[in-house]
Short mmCIF file of C-alpha atoms in Angstrom, two decimals:
data_model
loop_
_atom_site.label_atom_id
_atom_site.label_comp_id
_atom_site.label_asym_id
_atom_site.label_seq_id
_atom_site.Cartn_x
_atom_site.Cartn_y
_atom_site.Cartn_z
CA ARG G 1 0.00 0.00 0.00
CA ASP G 2 1.20 3.46 -0.78
CA GLY G 3 2.67 5.20 2.24
CA ASP G 4 2.40 2.12 4.44
CA HIS G 5 5.66 1.45 6.25
CA GLY G 6 4.47 -1.74 7.95
CA HIS G 7 6.31 -5.04 7.84
CA GLY G 8 5.21 -8.65 8.09
CA ASP G 9 2.22 -8.23 5.80
CA ASP G 10 2.21 -11.92 4.84
CA PRO G 11 -1.03 -13.88 5.09
CA ARG G 12 -1.49 -16.59 7.71
CA GLN G 13 -3.89 -19.47 7.13
CA HIS G 14 -6.00 -20.71 10.04
CA ASP G 15 -9.00 -23.01 9.67
CA GLY G 16 -9.01 -22.35 5.93
CA VAL G 17 -9.23 -18.57 6.34
CA GLU G 18 -6.47 -16.17 5.32
CA HIS G 19 -5.54 -13.63 7.99
CA ARG G 20 -3.34 -10.65 7.15
CA VAL G 21 -1.57 -8.58 9.82
CA THR G 22 0.52 -5.48 9.30
CA VAL G 23 3.28 -4.90 11.84
CA LEU G 24 3.75 -1.17 12.45
CA ALA G 25 6.29 0.79 14.48
CA ALA G 26 3.75 1.26 17.29
CA GLY G 27 2.00 -2.12 17.25
CA CYS G 28 0.02 -4.08 14.70
CA GLU G 29 -3.09 -3.76 12.58
CA TYR G 30 -5.58 -6.55 11.91
CA ASN G 31 -8.87 -6.07 10.06
CA GLY G 32 -8.34 -2.32 10.19
CA GLU G 33 -8.09 -2.31 13.99
CA PRO G 34 -4.96 -1.44 16.00
CA TYR G 35 -3.51 -4.05 18.37
CA ARG G 36 -0.62 -3.75 20.79
CA SER G 37 0.71 -7.26 20.16
CA LEU G 38 0.75 -10.18 17.73
CA SER G 39 -0.22 -12.44 20.64
CA LYS G 40 -3.52 -10.61 21.10
CA ILE G 41 -4.27 -10.96 17.39
CA ALA G 42 -3.36 -14.66 17.38
CA SER G 43 -5.60 -15.23 20.39
CA THR G 44 -8.43 -13.31 18.70
CA ILE G 45 -8.09 -15.49 15.59
CA THR G 46 -7.86 -18.84 17.37
CA GLY G 47 -9.83 -18.25 20.55
CA THR G 48 -6.92 -19.66 22.58
CA PRO G 49 -3.73 -18.17 24.05
CA TRP G 50 -0.82 -18.04 21.59
CA ASN G 51 2.66 -16.61 21.35
CA GLY G 52 2.02 -14.20 18.49
CA PHE G 53 5.49 -14.46 16.98
CA LEU G 54 5.26 -18.26 16.84
CA PHE G 55 1.73 -18.14 15.42
CA PHE G 56 2.68 -15.85 12.55
CA PHE G 57 6.38 -16.53 11.98
CA GLY G 58 7.30 -19.71 13.88
CA ARG G 59 8.62 -22.88 12.35
CA ALA G 60 7.06 -25.47 14.65
CA SER G 61 4.39 -27.70 13.13
CA GLY G 62 1.12 -25.85 12.79
CA THR G 63 2.60 -22.40 13.37
CA LYS G 64 3.92 -21.36 9.95
CA ASN G 65 1.91 -20.48 6.84
CA GLY G 66 0.76 -23.75 5.28
CA ALA G 67 2.31 -25.90 8.02
CA GLU G 68 -1.08 -27.43 8.77
CA ASP G 69 -1.21 -28.75 5.20
CA ARG G 70 2.32 -30.25 5.38
CA ALA G 71 1.90 -31.89 8.79
CA GLY G 72 0.66 -35.44 8.97
#
């Protein structure tokens, strides 16, 4: 997006739905709403507590984009 200086704008798949988060200098944005942490966004998406960094960028099974499809 023009003028957007966010990072980490890669989609994350969860339960067949693509979720896109923009990491900004002062927090994050998800669905047009500001959030203070990736963990809060991950918990909002899943309904369970998550380490936000692992949910969006981790390499453990089930925590990286498409990992659910490769596991098993």
